[in-house]
Short mmCIF file of C-alpha atoms in Angstrom, two decimals:
data_model
loop_
_atom_site.label_atom_id
_atom_site.label_comp_id
_atom_site.label_asym_id
_atom_site.label_seq_id
_atom_site.Cartn_x
_atom_site.Cartn_y
_atom_site.Cartn_z
CA MET A 1 96.47 229.95 67.84
CA ALA A 2 96.16 233.11 65.78
CA LYS A 3 93.50 235.63 66.76
CA VAL A 4 90.41 235.82 64.54
CA ILE A 5 87.87 238.60 65.01
CA GLU A 6 84.11 238.24 64.49
CA GLY A 7 82.45 240.60 62.04
CA LEU A 8 85.33 240.83 59.56
CA PHE A 9 85.56 239.16 56.16
CA TYR A 10 88.59 236.98 55.39
CA SER A 11 90.33 235.81 52.21
CA GLU A 12 92.28 232.59 51.61
CA SER A 13 95.40 234.75 51.07
CA HIS A 14 95.07 235.95 54.71
CA GLU A 15 93.82 239.48 54.20
CA TYR A 16 90.82 240.79 56.09
CA VAL A 17 88.34 243.52 55.30
CA LYS A 18 86.41 245.44 57.94
CA ILE A 19 83.29 247.08 56.54
CA GLU A 20 82.07 250.50 57.67
CA GLY A 21 79.28 251.76 55.44
CA GLU A 22 80.58 252.05 51.87
CA TYR A 23 84.19 251.62 52.97
CA GLY A 24 86.43 248.67 53.67
CA TYR A 25 89.59 248.65 55.75
CA ILE A 26 92.00 246.04 54.40
CA GLY A 27 94.90 244.53 56.29
CA ILE A 28 96.61 241.22 56.94
CA THR A 29 95.40 238.78 59.55
CA ASP A 30 97.07 237.85 62.80
CA TYR A 31 97.81 234.44 61.23
CA ALA A 32 99.65 236.16 58.35
CA GLN A 33 101.73 238.46 60.56
CA ASN A 34 102.68 235.43 62.70
CA ALA A 35 103.80 233.52 59.61
CA LEU A 36 105.78 236.49 58.27
CA GLY A 37 107.60 237.36 61.48
CA ASN A 38 108.92 240.88 62.11
CA VAL A 39 107.46 243.21 59.48
CA VAL A 40 110.05 245.73 58.25
CA TYR A 41 108.31 247.38 55.29
CA VAL A 42 104.81 247.78 53.83
CA ASP A 43 104.44 248.66 50.14
CA MET A 44 101.09 250.42 49.68
CA PRO A 45 99.26 251.87 46.69
CA GLU A 46 98.52 255.57 46.29
CA VAL A 47 95.26 257.31 47.19
CA ASP A 48 92.87 257.19 44.18
CA ASP A 49 94.42 253.93 42.89
CA GLU A 50 91.93 251.23 41.94
CA VAL A 51 92.19 247.80 43.55
CA GLU A 52 90.54 244.66 42.17
CA ALA A 53 89.37 241.66 44.17
CA GLY A 54 91.93 238.88 43.79
CA GLU A 55 94.62 241.23 42.46
CA GLU A 56 97.86 242.36 44.09
CA PHE A 57 97.86 245.86 45.61
CA GLY A 58 101.17 245.93 47.47
CA ALA A 59 103.48 243.83 49.59
CA VAL A 60 104.58 243.24 53.16
CA GLU A 61 108.24 242.54 53.80
CA SER A 62 109.57 240.88 56.91
CA VAL A 63 112.98 239.72 58.03
CA LYS A 64 112.00 236.24 56.73
CA ALA A 65 110.11 236.89 53.49
CA ALA A 66 108.15 239.23 51.29
CA SER A 67 104.48 238.55 50.67
CA ASP A 68 102.19 240.09 48.08
CA LEU A 69 99.03 241.74 49.35
CA ILE A 70 95.94 240.51 47.50
CA SER A 71 92.84 242.67 47.72
CA PRO A 72 89.76 240.83 49.01
CA VAL A 73 87.46 243.44 47.41
CA SER A 74 87.39 245.93 44.52
CA GLY A 75 87.29 249.68 44.97
CA THR A 76 89.14 252.97 45.06
CA VAL A 77 91.83 253.66 47.65
CA VAL A 78 90.70 256.63 49.76
CA GLU A 79 93.35 256.40 52.48
CA VAL A 80 96.59 254.58 53.27
CA ASN A 81 97.81 253.94 56.80
CA GLU A 82 100.76 256.34 56.83
CA ALA A 83 101.75 255.23 60.34
CA LEU A 84 103.08 252.04 58.72
CA ASP A 85 105.67 254.04 56.74
CA ASP A 86 107.51 254.86 59.95
CA ALA A 87 106.43 251.89 62.06
CA PRO A 88 105.63 248.78 59.96
CA GLU A 89 106.03 246.69 63.13
CA LEU A 90 102.61 247.98 64.23
CA ILE A 91 101.21 245.11 62.13
CA ASN A 92 103.01 242.64 64.41
CA GLN A 93 101.68 244.36 67.52
CA ASP A 94 98.03 244.25 66.40
CA ALA A 95 97.28 243.22 62.83
CA TYR A 96 93.58 244.09 63.15
CA ALA A 97 94.04 247.57 64.62
CA ASN A 98 96.61 248.46 61.96
CA TRP A 99 94.86 248.23 58.61
CA ILE A 100 96.87 248.93 55.46
CA ILE A 101 94.43 250.65 53.08
CA LYS A 102 90.90 252.04 53.20
CA VAL A 103 88.87 251.60 50.02
CA GLU A 104 85.52 252.83 48.79
CA LEU A 105 83.84 249.59 47.76
CA SER A 106 82.69 249.27 44.17
CA ASP A 107 80.80 245.96 44.60
CA LYS A 108 79.60 244.88 48.04
CA SER A 109 78.43 241.51 46.63
CA GLU A 110 82.12 240.49 46.52
CA LEU A 111 81.90 240.05 50.30
CA ASP A 112 79.82 236.92 49.62
CA ASP A 113 82.99 235.27 48.28
CA LEU A 114 84.91 235.80 51.53
CA MET A 115 84.95 233.78 54.75
CA ASP A 116 83.46 234.73 58.09
CA ALA A 117 85.47 234.30 61.30
CA ALA A 118 84.41 230.67 61.88
CA ALA A 119 85.21 229.61 58.32
CA TYR A 120 88.58 231.41 58.41
CA GLN A 121 89.47 229.81 61.74
CA ALA A 122 88.73 226.38 60.25
CA PHE A 123 90.73 227.29 57.12
CA CYS A 124 93.78 228.22 59.24
CA GLU A 125 93.59 224.98 61.21
CA LYS A 126 93.91 222.83 58.07
#
């Protein structure tokens, strides 16, 4: 069973967002990295790019497939995880420790549309 962490918010497209103050760290879930297999490349936006909830912001490529990244929240990219440029496999090692982008949230009420850990676990078991 894929690992699900309490305290994060989850989307149906298998991204998570970890909230710290006005910022959200967005990555893919353990379930998603398991489904993708060995990650070989992560396509990320640039700092200062705007992301919109429900819109594509990049992609993850694995030996099996490529998958679009869909932002669970709206905001401005303030940081990208540059470690993934050289070592995209970090996502396979620990999807939750290796976020993809950090955004300054523009609308915290969007979190109400996401799942908590229990709801996401149930969603994955369907």
